[in-house]
Coordinates of C-alpha atoms in Angstrom, one line a residue:
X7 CA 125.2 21.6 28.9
X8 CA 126.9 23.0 25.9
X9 CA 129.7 24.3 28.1
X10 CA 130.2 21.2 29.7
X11 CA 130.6 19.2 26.4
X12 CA 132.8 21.9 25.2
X13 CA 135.2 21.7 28.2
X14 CA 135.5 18.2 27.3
X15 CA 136.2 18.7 23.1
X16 CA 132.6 17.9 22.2
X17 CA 130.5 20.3 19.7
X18 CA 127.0 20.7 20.3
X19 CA 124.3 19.6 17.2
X20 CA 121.3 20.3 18.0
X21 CA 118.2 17.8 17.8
X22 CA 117.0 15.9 14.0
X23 CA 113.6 17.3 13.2
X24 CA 112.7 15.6 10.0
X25 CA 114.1 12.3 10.2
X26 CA 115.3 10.8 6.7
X27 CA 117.0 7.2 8.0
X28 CA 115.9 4.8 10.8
X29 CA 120.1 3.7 10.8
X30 CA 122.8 4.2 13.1
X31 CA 124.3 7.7 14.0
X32 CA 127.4 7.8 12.6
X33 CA 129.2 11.0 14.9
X34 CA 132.9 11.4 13.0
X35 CA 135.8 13.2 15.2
X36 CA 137.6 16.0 13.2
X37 CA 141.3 17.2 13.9
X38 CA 141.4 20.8 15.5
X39 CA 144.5 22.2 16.3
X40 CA 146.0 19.0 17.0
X41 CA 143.4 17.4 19.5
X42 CA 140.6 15.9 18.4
X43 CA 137.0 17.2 18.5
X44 CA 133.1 15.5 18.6
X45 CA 130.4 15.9 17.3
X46 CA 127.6 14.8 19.0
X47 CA 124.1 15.4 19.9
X48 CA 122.9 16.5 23.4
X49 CA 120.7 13.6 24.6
X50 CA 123.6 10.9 23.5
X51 CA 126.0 13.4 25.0
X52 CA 124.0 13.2 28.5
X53 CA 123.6 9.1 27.9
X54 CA 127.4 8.6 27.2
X55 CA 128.7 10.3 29.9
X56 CA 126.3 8.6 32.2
X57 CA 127.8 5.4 30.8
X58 CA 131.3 7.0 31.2
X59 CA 130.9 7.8 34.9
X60 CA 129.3 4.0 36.0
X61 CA 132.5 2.6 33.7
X62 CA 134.2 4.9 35.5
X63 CA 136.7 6.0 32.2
X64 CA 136.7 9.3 30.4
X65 CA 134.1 10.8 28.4
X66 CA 136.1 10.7 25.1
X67 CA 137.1 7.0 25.5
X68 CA 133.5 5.6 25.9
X69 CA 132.8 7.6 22.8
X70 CA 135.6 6.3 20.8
X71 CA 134.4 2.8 21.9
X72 CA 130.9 3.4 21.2
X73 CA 132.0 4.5 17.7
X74 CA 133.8 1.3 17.4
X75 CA 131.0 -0.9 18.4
X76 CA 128.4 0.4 16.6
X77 CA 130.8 0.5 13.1
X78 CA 131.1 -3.5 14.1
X79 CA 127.2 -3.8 14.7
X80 CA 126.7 -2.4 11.1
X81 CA 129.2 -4.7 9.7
X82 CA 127.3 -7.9 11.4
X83 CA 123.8 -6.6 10.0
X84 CA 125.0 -6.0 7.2
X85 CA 126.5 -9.4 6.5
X86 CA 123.5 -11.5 8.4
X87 CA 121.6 -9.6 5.9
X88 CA 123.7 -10.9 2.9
X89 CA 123.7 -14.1 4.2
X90 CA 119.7 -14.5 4.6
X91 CA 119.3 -13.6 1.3
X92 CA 121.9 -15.7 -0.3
X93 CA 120.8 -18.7 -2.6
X94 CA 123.2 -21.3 -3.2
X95 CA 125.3 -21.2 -6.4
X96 CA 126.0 -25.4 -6.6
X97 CA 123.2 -27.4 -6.0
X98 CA 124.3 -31.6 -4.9
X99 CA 121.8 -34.8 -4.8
X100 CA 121.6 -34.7 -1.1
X101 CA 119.9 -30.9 -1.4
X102 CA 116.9 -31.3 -3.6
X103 CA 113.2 -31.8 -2.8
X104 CA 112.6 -34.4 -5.4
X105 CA 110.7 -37.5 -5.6
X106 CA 111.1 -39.6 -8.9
X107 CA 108.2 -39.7 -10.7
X108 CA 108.4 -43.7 -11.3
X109 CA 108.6 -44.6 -7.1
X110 CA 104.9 -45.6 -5.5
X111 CA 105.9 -47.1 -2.1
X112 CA 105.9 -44.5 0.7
X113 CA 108.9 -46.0 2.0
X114 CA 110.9 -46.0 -1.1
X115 CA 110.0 -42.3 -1.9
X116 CA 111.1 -41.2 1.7
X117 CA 114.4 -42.8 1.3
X118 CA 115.0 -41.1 -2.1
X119 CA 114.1 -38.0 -1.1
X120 CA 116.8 -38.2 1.6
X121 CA 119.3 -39.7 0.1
X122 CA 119.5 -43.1 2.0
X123 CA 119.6 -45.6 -0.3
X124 CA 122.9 -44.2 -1.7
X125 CA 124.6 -44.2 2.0
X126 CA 127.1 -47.4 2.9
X127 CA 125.4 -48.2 5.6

C-alpha cells in the first residue's frame, strides 16, 4: 500500500489514535522538487482511489477535487451556522408578537397582531 501511494506522489500518515476534533480532514499538498506531494491517510487513500477508478480520472485529481469540495462544505456550515444564530438588528411593526393591552375582541386582537388593519385592502 505505501508503495503504491508513493508511486503516485502520496505520503503515507499513519492512523489518528486519540482523536481531539470530530471536523473535517484537512490533507494540504506541499511542493517537492517541483511536483506536488499528499498527504493522506491510508483508509481515505484506499476510498479515493476507489472513487478515482469508478470516475474513471486520476488519483491526484479526485483528490484535488475532494479538497475543493470539502473546503466549500465547511464554508456552507459555517455560514448556515451564522445564519441560525443570527437575531435581527431592525425590528418593523409587521415583526412583533404584540397585542395592545386596550383591545378585548378576539377579532380585533388577531388583526393587530398581524398587521391587517393597516393594509389598503
Amino acid at each position: 500500500m505505501k508503495l503504491d501511494m508513493e508511486e503516485k506522489r502520496f505520503c503515507y500518515i499513519p492512523p489518528r489514535v486519540n482523536l481531539k476534533r470530530f471536523d473535517y480532514l484537512h490533507y494540504v499538498r506541499k511542493q517537492d522538487e517541483g511536483a506536488y506531494t499528499y498527504v493522506s491517510h491510508a483508509d481515505y487513500y484506499i476510498l479515493l482511489r476507489a472513487c478515482s477508478r469508478v470516475a474513471q480520472v486520476e488519483t491526484r485529481c479526485m483528490h484535488i477535487g475532494v479538497l475543493s469540495f470539502e473546503r466549500r462544505l465547511a464554508w456552507l456550515e459555517k455560514r448556515i451556522d451564522h445564519c441560525l444564530h443570527l437575531t435581527p438588528i431592525v425590528s418593523c411593526d409587521y415583526c412583533t408578537d404584540m397585542v395592545p393591552e386596550n383591545t378585548t375582541d378576539a377579532e380585533t386582537i388577531v388583526e393587530e397582531s398581524i398587521g391587517l388593519s393597516n393594509l389598503n385592502i
